[in-house]
Coordinates of C-alpha atoms and ligand atoms in Angstrom, one line a residue:
M1 CA -20.3 10.2 -20.2
D2 CA -18.2 7.3 -20.6
L3 CA -15.4 6.2 -18.3
K4 CA -12.6 7.3 -20.9
Q5 CA -14.4 10.9 -20.9
L6 CA -14.2 10.8 -17.3
V7 CA -10.4 10.0 -17.0
S8 CA -9.7 12.4 -19.5
H9 CA -11.5 15.1 -18.0
A10 CA -10.0 14.1 -14.6
K11 CA -6.7 14.6 -16.0
E12 CA -7.0 17.4 -17.9
Y13 CA -8.4 19.4 -15.2
G14 CA -6.0 18.5 -12.0
F15 CA -8.3 16.0 -10.4
I16 CA -6.5 12.7 -10.8
Y17 CA -3.2 11.7 -12.5
Q18 CA -1.7 8.2 -12.9
S19 CA 0.8 7.4 -9.8
S20 CA 4.3 7.7 -11.2
E21 CA 3.3 8.6 -14.8
V22 CA 6.9 9.5 -15.9
Y23 CA 7.9 6.0 -15.2
D24 CA 5.1 5.0 -17.3
G25 CA 2.7 4.7 -14.1
L26 CA 1.9 2.0 -11.4
S27 CA -0.9 -0.1 -12.0
A28 CA -4.1 0.6 -9.9
V29 CA -2.4 3.6 -8.0
Y30 CA -3.5 7.1 -8.5
D31 CA -2.5 10.5 -7.3
Y32 CA -5.0 13.3 -6.6
G33 CA -4.1 16.6 -8.3
P34 CA -5.1 20.3 -7.0
N35 CA -9.0 20.1 -7.8
G36 CA -9.1 16.5 -6.7
V37 CA -7.8 16.9 -3.1
E38 CA -10.1 19.5 -2.6
L39 CA -13.2 17.2 -3.9
K40 CA -11.8 14.5 -1.9
N41 CA -11.3 16.3 1.3
N42 CA -15.1 18.0 0.8
I43 CA -16.3 14.2 0.5
K44 CA -14.5 13.1 3.6
Q45 CA -15.7 16.5 5.4
Y46 CA -19.4 15.6 4.5
W47 CA -19.2 12.0 5.5
W48 CA -17.5 13.2 9.0
R49 CA -20.0 15.9 9.6
A50 CA -22.8 13.4 8.9
M51 CA -21.6 10.9 11.3
V52 CA -19.4 12.3 13.8
Q53 CA -20.6 15.9 14.2
M54 CA -24.3 14.8 14.0
H55 CA -24.5 12.1 16.3
E56 CA -23.5 12.6 20.0
N57 CA -23.1 8.9 20.2
I58 CA -20.4 8.5 17.2
V59 CA -16.7 9.7 18.1
G60 CA -13.7 9.7 15.8
L61 CA -10.5 7.8 15.5
D62 CA -7.3 7.7 13.8
S63 CA -5.6 4.5 14.3
A64 CA -2.3 3.4 12.6
I65 CA -2.0 1.7 9.4
F66 CA 0.4 -1.0 10.8
M67 CA -1.0 -3.1 13.6
H68 CA -0.1 -6.2 15.5
P69 CA 0.2 -8.9 12.9
T70 CA -1.8 -11.2 15.1
I71 CA -4.7 -9.0 14.5
W72 CA -4.8 -10.1 10.9
K73 CA -5.1 -13.6 12.1
A74 CA -7.8 -12.9 14.5
S75 CA -9.9 -11.2 11.9
G76 CA -9.7 -14.2 9.6
H77 CA -7.8 -12.0 6.8
V78 CA -4.4 -14.3 6.6
D79 CA -6.6 -17.3 6.3
A80 CA -9.5 -16.5 4.1
F81 CA -8.8 -12.9 2.5
N82 CA -8.8 -14.4 -0.7
D83 CA -10.0 -14.2 -4.0
P84 CA -10.3 -16.7 -6.5
L85 CA -8.1 -15.9 -9.4
V86 CA -8.0 -17.5 -13.0
D87 CA -5.8 -16.8 -15.9
N88 CA -6.8 -17.1 -19.5
K89 CA -4.3 -19.1 -21.3
D90 CA -4.3 -17.1 -24.7
S91 CA -4.5 -13.7 -23.8
K92 CA -2.5 -13.8 -20.4
K93 CA -5.2 -11.8 -18.7
R94 CA -6.1 -12.4 -15.2
Y95 CA -9.6 -12.3 -13.8
R96 CA -11.5 -13.0 -10.3
A97 CA -13.1 -16.3 -11.1
D98 CA -16.2 -15.1 -9.3
V99 CA -16.6 -11.9 -11.0
L100 CA -16.7 -13.5 -14.7
V101 CA -19.5 -15.5 -13.1
E102 CA -21.2 -12.3 -11.8
D103 CA -20.7 -10.4 -15.0
H104 CA -22.3 -13.3 -16.8
I105 CA -25.6 -12.9 -14.7
V106 CA -25.6 -9.3 -15.0
K107 CA -25.7 -10.1 -19.0
I108 CA -28.8 -12.2 -18.6
E109 CA -30.1 -9.6 -16.1
G110 CA -29.9 -7.1 -19.2
K111 CA -31.8 -9.5 -21.5
I112 CA -34.5 -9.8 -18.8
E113 CA -34.8 -6.0 -18.5
K114 CA -35.0 -5.6 -22.4
E115 CA -37.9 -8.0 -22.7
V116 CA -39.4 -6.3 -19.7
K117 CA -39.1 -2.6 -21.3
K118 CA -40.4 -4.2 -24.6
A119 CA -43.6 -5.8 -22.8
M120 CA -43.9 -2.4 -20.8
K121 CA -44.4 -0.5 -23.9
R122 CA -46.7 -3.2 -25.5
F123 CA -49.0 -3.6 -22.2
G124 CA -49.2 0.0 -20.8
E125 CA -50.6 0.5 -17.7
D126 CA -51.8 -3.0 -17.1
F127 CA -48.4 -4.4 -17.0
D128 CA -47.7 -6.3 -14.3
E129 CA -43.8 -7.0 -14.0
E130 CA -43.6 -9.9 -11.4
K131 CA -46.2 -11.9 -13.6
F132 CA -44.4 -11.5 -16.8
K133 CA -41.1 -12.7 -15.4
S134 CA -42.8 -15.8 -14.0
E135 CA -45.0 -16.4 -17.2
H136 CA -43.2 -15.7 -20.2
P137 CA -41.3 -18.6 -21.0
R138 CA -38.3 -17.0 -22.3
V139 CA -37.9 -14.6 -19.5
S140 CA -38.9 -17.0 -17.0
G141 CA -36.2 -19.1 -18.3
Y142 CA -33.4 -16.5 -17.8
V143 CA -34.8 -16.0 -14.3
D144 CA -34.3 -19.7 -13.5
Q145 CA -30.8 -19.4 -15.0
I146 CA -29.9 -16.8 -12.8
T147 CA -31.2 -18.7 -9.8
S148 CA -29.4 -21.8 -10.6
I149 CA -26.1 -19.9 -11.3
K150 CA -26.3 -18.1 -8.0
S151 CA -26.7 -21.3 -6.1
R152 CA -23.8 -23.0 -7.6
L153 CA -21.7 -19.7 -7.2
K154 CA -22.5 -19.7 -3.6
E155 CA -21.9 -23.3 -3.0
T156 CA -18.6 -23.4 -4.7
I157 CA -17.5 -20.3 -2.7
E158 CA -18.6 -21.3 0.6
S159 CA -17.0 -24.5 0.4
G160 CA -13.9 -23.3 -1.1
D161 CA -14.5 -25.7 -4.3
L162 CA -12.0 -24.0 -6.7
E163 CA -12.6 -27.0 -9.3
G164 CA -16.4 -26.5 -9.0
L165 CA -15.8 -22.9 -9.6
R166 CA -13.7 -23.5 -12.7
Q167 CA -16.4 -25.9 -14.0
L168 CA -19.0 -23.4 -13.5
I169 CA -17.1 -20.9 -16.0
V170 CA -16.7 -23.8 -18.1
D171 CA -20.5 -24.7 -18.2
L172 CA -21.7 -21.6 -18.7
D173 CA -19.3 -21.2 -21.8
I174 CA -17.8 -17.8 -20.4
A175 CA -15.2 -16.3 -22.7
D176 CA -12.4 -13.7 -22.0
P177 CA -14.0 -10.4 -22.4
V178 CA -10.9 -9.4 -24.1
S179 CA -9.8 -12.1 -26.7
G180 CA -13.0 -14.2 -26.6
S181 CA -10.7 -17.1 -25.7
R182 CA -12.1 -20.1 -23.4
N183 CA -8.9 -21.4 -22.5
W184 CA -8.9 -21.2 -18.8
T185 CA -6.3 -22.2 -16.3
E186 CA -7.2 -23.8 -13.2
V187 CA -8.7 -21.5 -10.2
R188 CA -6.5 -20.5 -7.6
Q189 CA -6.9 -18.5 -4.2
F190 CA -5.1 -15.3 -3.7
N191 CA -4.5 -13.4 -0.6
L192 CA -5.0 -9.8 -1.0
M193 CA -3.0 -8.6 1.8
F194 CA 0.4 -6.4 1.1
N195 CA 3.1 -7.5 3.5
T196 CA 6.3 -5.8 4.7
Q197 CA 8.8 -6.4 7.3
L198 CA 9.5 -4.8 10.6
G199 CA 12.7 -3.1 11.5
N200 CA 15.4 -5.8 11.2
V201 CA 13.2 -8.6 12.6
A202 CA 13.7 -11.5 9.9
G203 CA 11.2 -13.8 8.7
E204 CA 7.8 -14.6 9.7
E205 CA 8.3 -13.1 13.3
G206 CA 8.8 -9.7 11.7
K207 CA 6.0 -10.0 9.2
L208 CA 3.8 -6.8 9.3
Y209 CA 0.7 -6.4 6.7
L210 CA -0.6 -3.1 5.6
R211 CA -4.0 -3.0 6.8
P212 CA -6.6 -3.8 4.2
E213 CA -9.4 -2.0 5.8
T214 CA -9.9 0.5 8.7
A215 CA -12.6 -1.6 10.7
Q216 CA -9.7 -3.6 12.7
G217 CA -8.2 -0.4 14.2
I218 CA -11.5 0.5 15.7
F219 CA -12.1 -3.3 17.0
V220 CA -9.0 -3.2 19.0
N221 CA -9.4 0.2 20.2
Y222 CA -13.1 0.0 21.4
L223 CA -12.6 -0.5 24.8
N224 CA -10.0 2.3 25.1
V225 CA -12.7 4.8 23.5
Q226 CA -15.3 3.5 25.4
K227 CA -14.0 4.2 28.6
T228 CA -12.0 7.3 28.1
Q229 CA -15.4 9.2 26.4
R230 CA -17.6 7.2 28.7
M231 CA -19.8 6.1 25.7
K232 CA -22.8 4.1 26.6
I233 CA -24.1 1.3 24.1
P234 CA -25.5 2.0 21.4
F235 CA -22.2 4.1 20.0
G236 CA -20.3 4.4 17.1
I237 CA -16.7 5.0 16.1
A238 CA -16.2 6.5 13.0
Q239 CA -12.5 6.2 11.0
I240 CA -11.0 7.7 7.7
G241 CA -7.9 6.1 6.4
K242 CA -5.8 4.2 3.9
A243 CA -6.5 0.8 3.1
F244 CA -4.4 -1.6 0.9
R245 CA -5.3 -4.5 -1.3
N246 CA -3.6 -6.5 -3.9
E247 CA -6.1 -6.7 -6.1
I248 CA -6.2 -9.2 -8.9
V249 CA -7.9 -7.2 -11.6
A250 CA -7.9 -3.4 -11.2
R251 CA -9.1 -1.8 -14.7
Q252 CA -11.7 0.7 -13.7
F253 CA -9.9 3.6 -12.8
I254 CA -10.3 4.5 -9.3
F255 CA -12.9 2.2 -8.6
R256 CA -10.8 -0.6 -7.6
M257 CA -7.3 0.7 -6.4
R258 CA -4.6 -1.2 -4.8
E259 CA -4.3 1.7 -2.3
F260 CA -7.3 3.5 -1.5
E261 CA -9.2 5.5 1.1
Q262 CA -12.1 4.1 3.4
M263 CA -14.7 5.9 5.8
E264 CA -15.8 3.1 8.2
M265 CA -18.2 3.5 11.1
Q266 CA -18.6 0.6 13.8
F267 CA -21.9 1.1 15.7
F268 CA -21.8 -1.1 18.8
V269 CA -25.2 -2.3 20.2
R270 CA -26.8 -4.8 22.2
P271 CA -26.9 -8.4 20.9
G272 CA -30.4 -9.0 19.8
E273 CA -31.0 -5.4 18.8
E274 CA -28.6 -5.4 15.8
M275 CA -31.4 -6.0 13.1
K276 CA -33.0 -2.7 14.3
Y277 CA -29.8 -0.6 13.9
Y278 CA -28.8 -2.4 10.8
Q279 CA -32.2 -1.2 9.0
E280 CA -31.8 2.4 10.7
W281 CA -28.2 2.5 9.2
K282 CA -29.5 1.6 6.0
A283 CA -32.0 4.1 5.5
Q284 CA -29.6 6.8 6.9
R285 CA -26.8 6.2 4.6
M286 CA -29.2 6.1 1.8
A287 CA -30.6 9.5 3.0
W288 CA -26.9 10.7 2.9
H289 CA -26.2 9.9 -1.0
L290 CA -29.5 11.4 -1.7
A291 CA -29.1 14.7 -0.1
L292 CA -26.2 15.2 -2.2
G293 CA -28.8 15.4 -5.1
T294 CA -27.8 11.9 -6.3
P295 CA -30.8 10.8 -8.7
E296 CA -32.6 8.1 -7.1
D297 CA -32.3 6.0 -10.2
N298 CA -28.5 5.9 -9.9
L299 CA -28.9 4.3 -6.3
R300 CA -30.2 0.9 -5.5
F301 CA -29.8 -1.8 -2.5
H302 CA -28.3 -4.8 -3.3
D303 CA -28.4 -7.7 -0.7
H304 CA -25.5 -9.9 -0.6
D305 CA -26.2 -13.5 -2.0
N306 CA -22.9 -14.9 -0.1
L307 CA -22.6 -13.6 3.2
A308 CA -18.8 -13.3 4.8
H309 CA -18.1 -15.4 7.6
Y310 CA -18.5 -12.5 10.3
A311 CA -21.8 -11.3 9.0
N312 CA -25.6 -12.2 9.6
A313 CA -26.9 -9.6 7.3
A314 CA -25.4 -7.5 4.4
V315 CA -26.2 -5.1 1.8
D316 CA -24.4 -2.8 -0.7
I317 CA -25.4 0.3 -2.0
Q318 CA -24.8 0.3 -5.4
F319 CA -24.2 3.1 -7.8
K320 CA -24.8 3.3 -11.5
F321 CA -21.2 3.7 -12.8
P322 CA -20.4 4.3 -16.6
F323 CA -19.6 0.2 -16.5
G324 CA -23.3 -0.6 -14.6
F325 CA -24.4 -0.8 -11.1
K326 CA -21.4 -1.6 -8.9
E327 CA -21.0 -1.6 -5.0
L328 CA -20.3 2.1 -3.8
E329 CA -20.7 1.4 -0.2
G330 CA -21.4 -2.0 2.3
I331 CA -23.4 -2.1 5.3
H332 CA -23.0 -5.2 7.3
S333 CA -24.2 -7.0 10.5
R334 CA -20.8 -8.1 11.8
T335 CA -22.2 -9.9 15.0
D336 CA -19.7 -10.2 17.8
F337 CA -17.4 -12.1 15.4
D338 CA -14.4 -9.7 15.3
L339 CA -14.5 -8.8 19.4
K340 CA -14.8 -12.4 20.5
Q341 CA -11.7 -13.3 18.0
H342 CA -9.9 -10.7 19.5
E343 CA -10.8 -11.9 22.9
D344 CA -9.6 -15.2 21.9
F345 CA -6.5 -14.4 20.4
S346 CA -5.2 -11.5 22.8
S347 CA -6.7 -13.4 25.9
K348 CA -8.1 -9.9 27.1
K349 CA -11.5 -9.4 28.1
L350 CA -13.3 -7.0 25.5
Q351 CA -16.5 -7.1 27.3
Y352 CA -18.7 -4.0 28.2
F353 CA -20.6 -3.6 31.3
D354 CA -24.1 -2.6 30.8
P355 CA -25.3 -0.6 33.6
E356 CA -28.9 -0.7 32.9
L357 CA -29.0 -4.5 32.4
Q358 CA -26.2 -4.9 35.1
E359 CA -24.5 -7.3 33.0
N360 CA -21.5 -8.1 30.8
Y361 CA -21.6 -8.6 27.1
T362 CA -19.7 -8.7 23.8
P363 CA -21.4 -6.3 21.7
Y364 CA -22.7 -6.6 18.4
V365 CA -21.6 -4.3 15.5
I366 CA -23.1 -3.0 12.5
E367 CA -20.9 -1.4 10.3
T368 CA -20.9 1.0 7.4
S369 CA -18.2 1.2 5.0
I370 CA -17.7 3.3 1.9
G371 CA -14.7 4.0 -0.2
V372 CA -13.7 7.6 -0.4
D373 CA -12.4 6.9 -4.3
R374 CA -15.5 5.2 -5.1
M375 CA -17.5 8.2 -4.0
F376 CA -15.2 10.6 -5.9
L377 CA -15.8 8.6 -9.0
A378 CA -19.6 8.4 -8.3
M379 CA -19.9 12.1 -7.8
F380 CA -17.7 12.6 -10.9
S381 CA -19.9 10.6 -13.3
N382 CA -22.9 11.9 -11.5
S383 CA -22.2 15.7 -12.2
L384 CA -20.1 15.9 -15.3
V385 CA -22.5 16.9 -18.3
I386 CA -22.0 18.5 -21.7
E387 CA -24.9 20.8 -22.3
E388 CA -26.1 23.6 -24.9
V389 CA -26.3 27.0 -23.4
P390 CA -26.8 30.6 -25.0
D391 CA -23.3 32.4 -25.4
A392 CA -23.0 36.2 -25.1
D393 CA -24.3 36.9 -28.6
G394 CA -27.3 34.5 -27.9
K395 CA -26.2 31.8 -30.0
S396 CA -26.0 28.3 -28.7
S397 CA -22.7 26.7 -27.7
E398 CA -21.6 23.7 -25.8
R399 CA -20.2 23.7 -22.4
T400 CA -18.7 21.0 -20.2
V401 CA -20.1 21.4 -16.7
M402 CA -19.8 19.7 -13.4
K403 CA -22.7 19.9 -11.5
L404 CA -21.3 19.0 -8.1
H405 CA -23.2 19.5 -5.2
P406 CA -21.9 23.0 -4.2
A407 CA -20.8 21.8 -0.9
L408 CA -18.4 19.6 -2.7
A409 CA -17.1 21.9 -5.0
P410 CA -13.3 22.2 -5.0
V411 CA -13.3 26.0 -5.8
K412 CA -16.3 28.0 -4.4
I413 CA -15.8 31.1 -6.2
A414 CA -13.5 32.5 -8.7
I415 CA -12.6 36.4 -9.2
L416 CA -12.4 37.8 -12.4
P417 CA -11.2 41.0 -13.5
L418 CA -12.9 42.0 -16.9
L419 CA -9.4 42.7 -18.3
K420 CA -6.1 42.0 -17.1
N421 CA -4.0 44.7 -18.5
K422 CA -6.1 47.5 -16.3
P423 CA -4.3 47.7 -13.2
E424 CA -7.3 49.4 -11.3
L425 CA -9.6 46.5 -12.2
T426 CA -6.9 43.9 -11.2
K427 CA -6.1 45.6 -8.0
K428 CA -9.6 45.9 -6.9
A429 CA -10.4 42.1 -7.7
K430 CA -7.4 41.2 -5.7
S431 CA -8.8 42.9 -2.4
V432 CA -12.2 41.1 -3.2
F433 CA -10.2 37.9 -3.5
D434 CA -8.3 38.9 0.2
Q435 CA -11.7 39.1 1.4
L436 CA -13.2 36.2 0.2
K437 CA -10.1 33.9 0.9
L438 CA -10.5 33.8 4.5
D439 CA -14.0 31.9 4.2
F440 CA -13.7 30.2 0.9
N441 CA -11.4 28.3 -1.3
C442 CA -11.1 30.8 -4.3
Q443 CA -9.4 31.1 -7.4
Y444 CA -8.3 34.7 -9.1
D445 CA -8.2 34.5 -12.8
E446 CA -7.3 37.4 -15.2
K447 CA -6.2 35.0 -18.3
D448 CA -8.2 34.8 -21.6
A449 CA -11.8 36.3 -22.3
I450 CA -14.3 36.2 -19.9
G451 CA -16.1 33.3 -21.3
R452 CA -13.3 31.2 -21.7
R453 CA -12.8 31.6 -18.0
Y454 CA -16.5 30.9 -17.2
R455 CA -15.9 27.5 -19.1
R456 CA -12.5 26.8 -17.1
Q457 CA -14.8 27.2 -13.8
D458 CA -17.7 25.2 -15.1
A459 CA -15.6 22.4 -16.4
I460 CA -14.2 22.2 -12.3
G461 CA -17.9 22.9 -10.9
T462 CA -17.3 26.2 -9.3
P463 CA -20.7 27.4 -8.1
Y464 CA -20.1 31.2 -8.4
C465 CA -17.9 33.7 -10.4
V466 CA -17.8 37.3 -10.0
T467 CA -16.5 39.8 -12.5
I468 CA -14.9 43.2 -11.3
D469 CA -15.6 45.6 -14.2
F470 CA -15.4 49.4 -14.4
D471 CA -18.7 49.9 -12.7
T472 CA -17.2 48.0 -9.7
L473 CA -14.6 51.1 -9.4
E474 CA -17.6 53.5 -9.1
D475 CA -20.2 51.8 -6.9
D476 CA -18.4 48.6 -5.5
S477 CA -20.8 46.4 -7.2
V478 CA -19.8 43.2 -9.1
T479 CA -21.4 40.7 -11.4
I480 CA -22.2 37.2 -9.7
R481 CA -22.8 34.3 -12.1
D482 CA -24.6 31.2 -11.2
R483 CA -23.1 27.7 -12.3
D484 CA -26.4 25.8 -13.2
S485 CA -29.0 28.6 -13.9
L486 CA -26.0 30.9 -15.6
E487 CA -27.9 33.8 -14.2
Q488 CA -26.0 36.9 -13.8
R489 CA -26.9 39.5 -11.1
R490 CA -25.4 42.7 -9.7
I491 CA -24.6 42.6 -6.0
S492 CA -22.4 44.7 -3.6
I493 CA -19.1 43.6 -2.6
D494 CA -20.1 43.5 1.0
E495 CA -22.8 41.0 0.2
I496 CA -20.4 38.3 -1.9
N497 CA -19.7 36.2 1.1
S498 CA -23.4 35.9 2.6
V499 CA -24.5 34.9 -0.9
V500 CA -21.8 32.4 -1.5
Q501 CA -22.0 31.1 2.1
K502 CA -25.7 30.3 1.8
G503 CA -25.2 28.8 -1.9
I504 CA -22.8 26.4 -0.6
S505 CA -24.1 25.3 2.6
W506 CA -24.0 21.3 3.6
P507 CA -27.0 19.3 2.4
T508 CA -29.6 18.9 5.3
L509 CA -30.0 15.4 6.5
Ligands
ATP601 P1 -15.8 -5.3 -4.1 O1 -16.6 -6.4 -3.7 O2 -16.2 -4.3 -5.0 O3 -14.2 -5.9 -4.0 P2 -15.7 -5.5 -1.3 O4 -17.1 -5.8 -1.0 O5 -14.5 -6.2 -1.2 O6 -15.6 -4.6 -2.6 P3 -15.4 -4.1 1.0 O7 -14.3 -4.9 1.7 O8 -16.9 -4.3 1.8 O9 -15.5 -4.0 -0.3 O10 -15.2 -2.4 1.4 C1 -15.8 -1.2 1.8 C2 -15.7 -0.3 0.6 O11 -14.2 -0.1 0.3 C3 -16.4 -0.7 -0.6 O12 -17.7 -0.5 -0.7 C4 -15.7 0.1 -1.5 O13 -16.3 1.6 -1.6 C5 -14.1 0.2 -1.1 N1 -13.5 -0.5 -1.6 C6 -13.1 -1.8 -1.3 N2 -12.0 -2.3 -2.1 C7 -11.5 -1.1 -2.6 C8 -10.8 -0.9 -3.7 N3 -9.8 -1.7 -4.2 N4 -10.6 0.6 -4.4 C9 -11.3 1.4 -4.0 N5 -12.1 1.2 -3.1 C10 -12.5 0.1 -2.5

C-alpha cells in the first residue's frame, strides 16, 4: 500500500490522528488513538521483553526528559546537533541539504538496479552482478558517480563547508522535488533542539532543553545503576521514552516527527572489546526484527558513510517503507566519548572498577536505538494488505486485513453474538467476554451482519473472532475464526483462553 492509503487507514480505524486536528493540526506531531496505543504498547513490550527480561545483564531505567543543561554541552548537542538546511526561493519549501544529495544518490542507485535486473534476465544463471557493475560502461559510470558524490558529501559535512554543500547541489543540478525549481538559497546550520525556560530564571541561565535522545539520561546514571544493581561489565541499561527534535523537513507521517519515542539500550563494555559486542548486537537486533515475520527482503543493513563525532562504527537497520529503504534503527559503537565528556564537564569520576582486571577504566559503549513510531509505521506497512477471499456464498470478495504478528495485535479476540436482538445470545456473549477480558484485550461487537463485523476486526488485525450462536446455548461451544487462514472451527468455551494464549504468544528469539 502507498503512504496515503496507510495514513487514511490509520485514521479511519483509530490508530493515528493528526495532533490538534480541530485547529487544523500541528505539523509533524501525531496522537495515537485507541487501537494505535495498544499496538504501540505491544511494540514497546516486545522490545522490553527482548532486551530487559531476556538478558540478565540488562536493566531498565526511566530518566526525566529535563536534564541539567550542561549535559547537552558535554554531549556535543548544543554545538553540533545541527542539520544543514536550504530553502527553495520559488516554492518556499525547506529541505535538508544533505538529504537532497542523498535522495539524488538513491535515484542513481535506482538506475543501476534497473540495468542489473535487465541484465539478470538476459544472462540468467551465469550472471555475475559485481562483474557487470564494474564492466558495463553505463553502469560503472553510475557507480563512479555515486562514489564521487558520497566523498564530496562526506568532505563538506565533516568540515562544515556549507558553501561546498550548496555547490554540490548546484553541480548535481538537483531540482526542488515539488516545483522543479533550481533556485536555492545558501545553506545554513539549524540546531534541532527545542528549548524552554526553567521556573523564573531568566536568560541563558535558566535555559532547559527537551531531550533530543534518551541516551544521555542513561550515561549520566550509569554509575548509579551499576552500583545499586551491582552490575558487572559487560552490562546494559535500557530505556523507552519521548525525545524531541525540531526537524527541518517532516513530511513523511510518523517517520519523522518533532515529538517521538525512542527505545534505546546502552551496553557498557571493556575498551578494546567493543567490536565483538557491536557485531553481536547487530545480529541480535536483526533477529528481533525477523522474528516478527518481517520478510528478509524488507530489511537490510546500511553502514554509515559519515561517522558521527562520537562513533567508531555505525550501521542502520533500514526498512523498506512505502517511500523506499530508510533508517529504522541505529546501532553505534560510541566509544567512551560520552562518559569522558561527562567526566570533563562535571569534574566527577565516572570510571568503573573491573574486579577481574583489578583496574579502573571508562567503559566503551555499544548503543542500539530504535524509534517506536518508525517501528509502528514499519509494522503498519508490512502487514496491511488488500486480498481476495471467498465470502459466505463462496463468491470472491475483497478484504483489507492487517496481518500483524498476533502478539502485536491491538485486540486479541472479538466476541460476536450472532444476532443482537436475542437477549439469550447477547447475555451469553457478555459472559464469554467477561471470561476472556482478564487475560486479553477483547472487543464485544453486536452491531451489523457477522461478515461486516469480521471485516472490521480484520482491518485492525484481530487474530481471533468467536461467534456465539444458538448451538452455544445448547452445548457451550463457539465458532472460532482465524484471521489469516479464515478457518472456522468449533471449540468449547472452556478452551478459548488456551487456544488464544497459544496463538498470540511472543516470537521466540
Ligand atoms: P535520521 O537520519 O532519519 O534523521 P537519525 O540518524 O538522526 O535519523 P538517531 O539519532 O540515530 O536517528 O535516532 C535513533 C532512532 O530514533 C532512529 O533510528 C529512528 O528510528 C528514531 N528517530 C530519530 N529521529 C526521529 C524522528 N524525527 N521521528 C521519529 N523517529 C525518529
